[in-house]
Coordinates of C-alpha atoms in Angstrom, one line a residue:
X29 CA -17.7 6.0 14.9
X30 CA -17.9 6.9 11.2
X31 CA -16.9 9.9 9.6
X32 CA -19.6 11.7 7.5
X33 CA -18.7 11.6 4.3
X34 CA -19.4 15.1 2.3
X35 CA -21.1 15.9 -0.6
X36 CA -18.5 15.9 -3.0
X37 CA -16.7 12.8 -1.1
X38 CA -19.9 10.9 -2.2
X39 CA -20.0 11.9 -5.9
X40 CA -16.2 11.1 -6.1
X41 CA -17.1 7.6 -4.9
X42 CA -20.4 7.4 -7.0
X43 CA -17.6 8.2 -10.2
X44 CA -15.1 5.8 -9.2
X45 CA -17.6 3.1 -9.0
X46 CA -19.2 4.1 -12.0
X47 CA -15.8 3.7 -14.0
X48 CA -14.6 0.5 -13.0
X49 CA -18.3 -0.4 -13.7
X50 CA -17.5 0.8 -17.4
X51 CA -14.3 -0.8 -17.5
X52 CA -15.7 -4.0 -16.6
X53 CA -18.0 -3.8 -19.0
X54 CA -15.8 -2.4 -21.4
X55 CA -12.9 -5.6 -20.7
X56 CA -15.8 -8.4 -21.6
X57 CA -16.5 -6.7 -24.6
X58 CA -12.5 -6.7 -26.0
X59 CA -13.0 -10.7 -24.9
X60 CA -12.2 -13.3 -22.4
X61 CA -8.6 -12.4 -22.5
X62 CA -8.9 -8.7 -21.3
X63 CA -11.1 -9.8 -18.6
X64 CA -8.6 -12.3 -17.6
X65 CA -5.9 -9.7 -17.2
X66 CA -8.5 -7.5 -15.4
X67 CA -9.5 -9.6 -12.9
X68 CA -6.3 -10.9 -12.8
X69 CA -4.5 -7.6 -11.9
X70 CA -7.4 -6.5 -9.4
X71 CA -7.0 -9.5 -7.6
X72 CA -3.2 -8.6 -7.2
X73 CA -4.0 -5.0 -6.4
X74 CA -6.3 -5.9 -3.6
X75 CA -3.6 -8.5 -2.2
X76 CA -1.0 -5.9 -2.3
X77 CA -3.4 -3.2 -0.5
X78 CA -3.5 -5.9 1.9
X79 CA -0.5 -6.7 2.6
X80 CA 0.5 -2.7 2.7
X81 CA -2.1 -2.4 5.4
X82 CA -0.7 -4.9 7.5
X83 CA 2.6 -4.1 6.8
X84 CA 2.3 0.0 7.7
X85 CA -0.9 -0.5 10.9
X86 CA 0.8 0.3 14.2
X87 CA 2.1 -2.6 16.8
X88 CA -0.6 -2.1 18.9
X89 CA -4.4 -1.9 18.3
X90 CA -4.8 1.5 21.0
X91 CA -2.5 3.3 18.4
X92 CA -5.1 2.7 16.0
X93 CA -8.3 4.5 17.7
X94 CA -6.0 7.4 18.3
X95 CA -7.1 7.0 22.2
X96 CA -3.9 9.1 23.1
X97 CA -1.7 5.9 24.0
X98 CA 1.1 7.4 25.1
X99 CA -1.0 9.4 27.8
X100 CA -2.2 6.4 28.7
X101 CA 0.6 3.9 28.8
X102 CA 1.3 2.1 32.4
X103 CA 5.1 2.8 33.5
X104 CA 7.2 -0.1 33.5
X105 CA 8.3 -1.3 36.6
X106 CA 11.4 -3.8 36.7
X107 CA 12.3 -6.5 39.4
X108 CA 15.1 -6.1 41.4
X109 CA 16.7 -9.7 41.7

């Protein structure tokens, strides 16, 4: 289920979007270089937000929904021999 997002959460966004919008803009007007390197390094951002996502989610996907695994979790049981 989403979260609602508040009033001030909303304009924050609107902002952010708003300035990379400018820098974009701003980046093809310095020339094809400096939007290189822009697209360039958000490429590489978004990679490396990637890879820190995977790298810091929990083992298991019930850890993520904050179900209350541990509540939850079936005791092992181990085979005599």
């Amino acid at each position: 289920m989403a979260r609602f997002k508040s009033g001030i959460s909303q304009t924050r966004s609107l902002l952010y979007g708003i300035a990379r919008l400018l820098g974009d803009i701003s980046a093809i007007q310095r020339g094809p270089k400096a939007t290189a390197k822009r697209i360039g390094r958000r490429v590489a951002g978004k990679a490396t937000g990637k890879m820190l996502g995977r790298l810091c989610e929990p083992p298991l996907p019930s850890l993520r929904s904050g179900s209350g695994f541990l509540l939850h979790q079936q005791p092992v049981v181990l085979r005599q021999a």
